[in-house]
Tab-separated table of C-alpha atoms and ligand atoms in Angstrom:
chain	number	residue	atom	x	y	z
A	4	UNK	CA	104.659	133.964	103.232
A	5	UNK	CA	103.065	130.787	102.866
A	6	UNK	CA	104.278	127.612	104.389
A	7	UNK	CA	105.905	125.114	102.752
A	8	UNK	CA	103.657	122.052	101.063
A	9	UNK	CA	105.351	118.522	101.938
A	10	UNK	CA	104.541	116.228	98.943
A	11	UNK	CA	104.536	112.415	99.695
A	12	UNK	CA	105.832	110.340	96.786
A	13	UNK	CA	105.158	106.608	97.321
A	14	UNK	CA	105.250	103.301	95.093
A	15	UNK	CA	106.624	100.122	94.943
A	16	UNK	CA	110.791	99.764	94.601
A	17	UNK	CA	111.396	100.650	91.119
A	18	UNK	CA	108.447	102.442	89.869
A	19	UNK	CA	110.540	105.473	89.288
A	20	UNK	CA	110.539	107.908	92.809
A	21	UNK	CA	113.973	108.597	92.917
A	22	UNK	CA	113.664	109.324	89.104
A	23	UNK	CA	110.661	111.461	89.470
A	24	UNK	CA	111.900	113.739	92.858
A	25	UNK	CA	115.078	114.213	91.299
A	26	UNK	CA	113.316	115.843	87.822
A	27	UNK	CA	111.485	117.878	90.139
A	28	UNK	CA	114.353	118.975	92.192
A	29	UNK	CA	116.054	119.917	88.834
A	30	UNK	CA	112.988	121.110	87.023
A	31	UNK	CA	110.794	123.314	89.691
A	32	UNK	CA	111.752	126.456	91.746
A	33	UNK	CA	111.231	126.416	95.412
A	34	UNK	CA	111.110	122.782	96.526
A	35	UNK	CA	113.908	121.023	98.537
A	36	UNK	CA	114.363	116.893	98.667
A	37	UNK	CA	114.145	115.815	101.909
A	38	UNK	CA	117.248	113.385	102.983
A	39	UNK	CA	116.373	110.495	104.961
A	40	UNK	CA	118.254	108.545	107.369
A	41	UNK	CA	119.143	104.741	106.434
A	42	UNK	CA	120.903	101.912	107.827
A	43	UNK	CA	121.653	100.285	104.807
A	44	UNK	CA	124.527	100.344	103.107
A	45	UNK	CA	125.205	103.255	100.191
A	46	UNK	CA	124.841	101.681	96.558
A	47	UNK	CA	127.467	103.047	93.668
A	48	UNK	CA	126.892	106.736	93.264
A	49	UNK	CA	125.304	107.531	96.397
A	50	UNK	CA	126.757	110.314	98.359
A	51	UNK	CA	126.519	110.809	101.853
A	52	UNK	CA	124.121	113.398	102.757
A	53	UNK	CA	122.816	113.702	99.215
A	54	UNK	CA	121.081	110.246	98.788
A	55	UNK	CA	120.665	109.482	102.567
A	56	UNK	CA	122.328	110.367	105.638
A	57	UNK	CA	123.780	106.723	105.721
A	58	UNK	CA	124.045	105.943	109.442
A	59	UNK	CA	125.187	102.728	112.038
A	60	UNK	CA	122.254	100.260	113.615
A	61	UNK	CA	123.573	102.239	116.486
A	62	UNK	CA	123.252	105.937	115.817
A	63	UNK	CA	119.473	105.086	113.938
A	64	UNK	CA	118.562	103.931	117.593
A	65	UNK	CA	119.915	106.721	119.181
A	66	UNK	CA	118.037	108.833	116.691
A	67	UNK	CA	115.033	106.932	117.312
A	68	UNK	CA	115.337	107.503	121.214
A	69	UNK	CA	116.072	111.314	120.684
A	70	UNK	CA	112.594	111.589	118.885
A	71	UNK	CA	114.434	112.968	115.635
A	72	UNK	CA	112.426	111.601	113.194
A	73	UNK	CA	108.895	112.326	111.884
A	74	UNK	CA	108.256	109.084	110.958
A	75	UNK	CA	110.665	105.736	110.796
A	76	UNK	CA	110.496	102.126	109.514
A	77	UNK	CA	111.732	98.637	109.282
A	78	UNK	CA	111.774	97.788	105.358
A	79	UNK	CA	113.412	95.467	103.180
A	80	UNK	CA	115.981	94.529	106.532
A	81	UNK	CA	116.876	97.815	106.496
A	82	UNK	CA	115.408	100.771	108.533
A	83	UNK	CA	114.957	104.408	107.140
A	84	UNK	CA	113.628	107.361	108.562
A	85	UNK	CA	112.882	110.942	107.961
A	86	UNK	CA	114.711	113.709	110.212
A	87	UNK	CA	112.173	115.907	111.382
A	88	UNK	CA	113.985	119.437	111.874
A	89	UNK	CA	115.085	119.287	108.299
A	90	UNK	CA	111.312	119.246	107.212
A	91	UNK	CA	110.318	121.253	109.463
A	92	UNK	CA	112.527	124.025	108.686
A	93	UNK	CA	112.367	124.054	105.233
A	94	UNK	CA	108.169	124.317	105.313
A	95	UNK	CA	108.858	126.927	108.059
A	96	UNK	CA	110.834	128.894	105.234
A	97	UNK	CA	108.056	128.465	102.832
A	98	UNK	CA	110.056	125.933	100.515
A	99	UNK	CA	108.255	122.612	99.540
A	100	UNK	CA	109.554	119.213	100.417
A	101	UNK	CA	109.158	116.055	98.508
A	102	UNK	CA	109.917	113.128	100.874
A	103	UNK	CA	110.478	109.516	99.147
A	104	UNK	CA	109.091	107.260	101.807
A	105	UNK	CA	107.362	103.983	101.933
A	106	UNK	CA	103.355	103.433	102.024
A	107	UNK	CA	103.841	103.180	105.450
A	108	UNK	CA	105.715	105.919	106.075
A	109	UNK	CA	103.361	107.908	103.862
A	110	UNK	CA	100.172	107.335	105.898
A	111	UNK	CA	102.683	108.248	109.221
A	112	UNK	CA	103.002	111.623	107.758
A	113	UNK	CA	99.673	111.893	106.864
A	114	UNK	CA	98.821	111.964	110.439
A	115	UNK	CA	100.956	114.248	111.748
A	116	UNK	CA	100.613	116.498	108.778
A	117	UNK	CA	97.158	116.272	107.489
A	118	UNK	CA	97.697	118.916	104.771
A	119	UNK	CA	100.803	116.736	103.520
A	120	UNK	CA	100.028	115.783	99.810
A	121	UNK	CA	100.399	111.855	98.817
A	122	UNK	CA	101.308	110.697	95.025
A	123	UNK	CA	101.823	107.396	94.516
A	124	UNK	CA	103.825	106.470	91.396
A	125	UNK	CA	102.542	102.812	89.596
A	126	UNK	CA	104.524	101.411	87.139
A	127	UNK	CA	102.815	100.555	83.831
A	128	UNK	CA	102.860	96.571	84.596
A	129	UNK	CA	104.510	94.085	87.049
A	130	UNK	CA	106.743	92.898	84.469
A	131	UNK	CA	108.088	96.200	83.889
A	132	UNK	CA	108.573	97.338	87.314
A	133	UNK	CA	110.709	94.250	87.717
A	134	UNK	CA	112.708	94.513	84.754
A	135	UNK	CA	113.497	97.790	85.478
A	136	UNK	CA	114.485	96.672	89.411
A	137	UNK	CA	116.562	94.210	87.170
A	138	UNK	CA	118.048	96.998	85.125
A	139	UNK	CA	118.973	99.350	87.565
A	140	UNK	CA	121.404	96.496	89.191
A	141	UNK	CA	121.802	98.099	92.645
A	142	UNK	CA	120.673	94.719	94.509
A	143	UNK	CA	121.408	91.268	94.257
A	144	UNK	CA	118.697	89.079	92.713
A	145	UNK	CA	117.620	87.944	96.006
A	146	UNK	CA	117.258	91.293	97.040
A	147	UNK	CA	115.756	91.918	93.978
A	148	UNK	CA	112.999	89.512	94.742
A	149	UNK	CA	112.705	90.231	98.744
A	150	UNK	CA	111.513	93.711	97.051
A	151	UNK	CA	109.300	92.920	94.177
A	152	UNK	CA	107.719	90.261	96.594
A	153	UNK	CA	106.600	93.531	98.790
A	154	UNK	CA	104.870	95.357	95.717
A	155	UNK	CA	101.723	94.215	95.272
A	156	UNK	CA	100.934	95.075	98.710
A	157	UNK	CA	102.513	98.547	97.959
A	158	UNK	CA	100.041	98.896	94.725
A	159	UNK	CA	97.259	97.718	96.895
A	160	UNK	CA	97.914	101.022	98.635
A	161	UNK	CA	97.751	103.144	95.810
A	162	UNK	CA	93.905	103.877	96.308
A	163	UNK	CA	94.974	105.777	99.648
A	164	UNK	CA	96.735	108.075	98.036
A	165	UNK	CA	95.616	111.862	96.583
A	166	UNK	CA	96.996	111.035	93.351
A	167	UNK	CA	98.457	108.491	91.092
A	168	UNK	CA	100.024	108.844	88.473
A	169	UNK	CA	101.525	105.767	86.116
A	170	UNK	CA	105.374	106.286	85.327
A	171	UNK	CA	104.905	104.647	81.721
A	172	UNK	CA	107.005	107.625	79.798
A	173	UNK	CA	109.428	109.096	82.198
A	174	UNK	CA	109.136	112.821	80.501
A	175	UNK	CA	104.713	112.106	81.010
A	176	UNK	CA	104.994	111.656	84.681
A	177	UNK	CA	107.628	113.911	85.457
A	178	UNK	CA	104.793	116.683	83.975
A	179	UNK	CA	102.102	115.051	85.709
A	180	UNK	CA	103.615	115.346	88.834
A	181	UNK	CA	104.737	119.009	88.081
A	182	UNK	CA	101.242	120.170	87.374
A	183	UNK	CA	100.136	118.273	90.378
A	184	UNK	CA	102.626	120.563	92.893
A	185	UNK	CA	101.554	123.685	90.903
A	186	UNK	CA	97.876	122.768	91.316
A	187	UNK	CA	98.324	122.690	94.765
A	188	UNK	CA	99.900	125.318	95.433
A	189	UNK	CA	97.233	127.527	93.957
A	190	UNK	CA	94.754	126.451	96.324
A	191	UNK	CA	92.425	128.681	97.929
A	192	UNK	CA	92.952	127.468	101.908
A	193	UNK	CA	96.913	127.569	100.885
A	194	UNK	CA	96.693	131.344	99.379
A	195	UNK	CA	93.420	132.624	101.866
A	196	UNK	CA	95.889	135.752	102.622
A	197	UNK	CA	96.539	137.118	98.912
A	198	UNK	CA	92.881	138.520	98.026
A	199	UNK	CA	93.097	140.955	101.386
A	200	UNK	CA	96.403	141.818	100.611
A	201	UNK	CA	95.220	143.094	96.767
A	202	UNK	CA	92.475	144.811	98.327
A	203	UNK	CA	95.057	146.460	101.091
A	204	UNK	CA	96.423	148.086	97.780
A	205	UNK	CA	99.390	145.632	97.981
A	206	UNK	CA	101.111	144.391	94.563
A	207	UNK	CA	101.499	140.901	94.772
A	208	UNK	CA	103.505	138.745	92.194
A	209	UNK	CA	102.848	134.779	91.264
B	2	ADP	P1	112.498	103.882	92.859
B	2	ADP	O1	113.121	105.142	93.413
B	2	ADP	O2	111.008	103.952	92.828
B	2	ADP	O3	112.987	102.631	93.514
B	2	ADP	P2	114.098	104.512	90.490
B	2	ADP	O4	113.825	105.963	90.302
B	2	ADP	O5	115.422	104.124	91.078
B	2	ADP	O6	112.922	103.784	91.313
B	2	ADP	O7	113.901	103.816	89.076
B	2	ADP	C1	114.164	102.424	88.906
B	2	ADP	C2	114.877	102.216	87.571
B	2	ADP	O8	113.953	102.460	86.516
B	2	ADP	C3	116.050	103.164	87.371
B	2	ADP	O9	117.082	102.467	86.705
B	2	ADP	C4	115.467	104.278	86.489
B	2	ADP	O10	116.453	104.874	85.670
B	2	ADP	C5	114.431	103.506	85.669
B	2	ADP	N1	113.249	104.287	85.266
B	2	ADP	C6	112.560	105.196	86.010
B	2	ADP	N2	111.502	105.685	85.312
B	2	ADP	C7	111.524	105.055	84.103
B	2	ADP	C8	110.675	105.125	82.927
B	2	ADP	N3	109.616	105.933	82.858
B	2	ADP	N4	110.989	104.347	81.897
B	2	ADP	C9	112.070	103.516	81.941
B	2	ADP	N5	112.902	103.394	83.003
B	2	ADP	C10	112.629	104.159	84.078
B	3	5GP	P1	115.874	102.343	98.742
B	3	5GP	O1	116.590	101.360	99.626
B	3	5GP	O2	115.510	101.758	97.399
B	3	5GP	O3	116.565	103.674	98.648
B	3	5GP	O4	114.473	102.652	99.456
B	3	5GP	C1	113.610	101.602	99.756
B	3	5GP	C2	112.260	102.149	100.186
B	3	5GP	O5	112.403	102.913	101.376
B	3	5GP	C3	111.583	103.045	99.160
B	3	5GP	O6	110.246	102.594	99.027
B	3	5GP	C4	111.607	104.415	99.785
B	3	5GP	O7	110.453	105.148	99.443
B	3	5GP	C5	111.592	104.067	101.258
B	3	5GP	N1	112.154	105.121	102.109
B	3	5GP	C6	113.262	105.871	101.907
B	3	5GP	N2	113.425	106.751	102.917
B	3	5GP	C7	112.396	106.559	103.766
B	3	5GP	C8	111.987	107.172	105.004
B	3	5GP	O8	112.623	108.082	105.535
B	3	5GP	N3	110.870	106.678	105.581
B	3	5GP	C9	110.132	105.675	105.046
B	3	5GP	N4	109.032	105.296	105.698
B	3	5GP	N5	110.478	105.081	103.891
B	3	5GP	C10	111.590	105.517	103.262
């Protein structure tokens, strides 16, 4: 069995991650969302444990301390941080993990997981990636702003990344992205196992 592949989905707030992880999570077989911890306080509709693990200033420091995280960061005055035996044991069990994380976060990963693959997801234009921060009505306008201030530097990241891919049509990316994990997948240094097993006489199955 192959190990899991932990995809790395980055972009500035808005562009569409949540969107996009969530249509893979619903679309693909054998890949798992990975929950991060935050310090911020749940919008409408999040659920505990689903969304984030939503935790105290306290208990993120404590996790901090107790080395529980892969990576962590202080963004938008709040901190978030991804629980590493979650990941870990979900790769371990062969099942991919898309984590939603930050461009900071992302190039963390990247160097403790060198084989982790990074997508970042630009919006079509800075006018729409505001609007739809504007739509979506989970922050205050200056909240709003604190975040759209932060994404050019975000987009200047974008060259960093393995892919990008522009979330213009929702239904578009959400593809793009798909045939992106099943690309990967398929590669050679991922599968180097399968051609001695077909020559051990073994039936193998996609
Ligand atoms: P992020 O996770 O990157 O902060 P979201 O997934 O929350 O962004 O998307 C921000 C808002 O834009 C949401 O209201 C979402 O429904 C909307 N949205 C996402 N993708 C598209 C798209 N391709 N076209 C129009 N609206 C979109
Ligand atoms: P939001 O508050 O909109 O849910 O997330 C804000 C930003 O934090 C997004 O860019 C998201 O990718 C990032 N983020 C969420 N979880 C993590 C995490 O565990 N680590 C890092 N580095 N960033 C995260």
């Amino acid at each position: 069995m192959r190990k899991g592949i932990v995809f790395v989905i980055s972009g500035p707030s808005g562009a569409g991650k949540g969107t996009v992880a969530k249509g893979l999570v619903d679309t693909l077989d054998n890949i798992s969302f990975s929950i991060s911890a935050t310090n911020r306080a749940p919008r409408v509709g999040e659920v505990e444990g689903k969304s984030y693990y939503f935790v105290s200033d306290e208990r993120f420091g404590e996790m901090i301390a107790n080395g529980e995280f892969l990576e962590y960061v202080d963004k938008y005055k709040n901190k978030y941080g991804t629980p590493k035996s979650s990941v870990c044991d979900l790769i371990d069990r062969g099942v991919d993990v898309i984590l939603d994380v930050e461009t900071i976060g992302a190039a963390n990963i990247k160097k403790v997981m060198p084989d982790a693959v990074s997508i970042f997801i630009l919006p079509p234009s800075l006018a729409i990636l505001k609007q739809r921060l504007i739509n979506r009505g989970t922050e205050s306008s200056d909240l709003v702003e604190i975040r759209f201030s932060q994404a050019c530097d975000e987009i200047g990241c974008a060259r960093d990344y393995d892919y990008i891919v522009v979330n213009d049509d929702r239904d578009k990316c959400l593809k793009s992205v798909a045939s992106i994990i099943e690309a990967e997948r398929q590669k050679g240094f991922r599968n180097e196992e399968l051609p001695d097993l077909v020559l051990k006489g073994k039936v193998i199955s996609d």
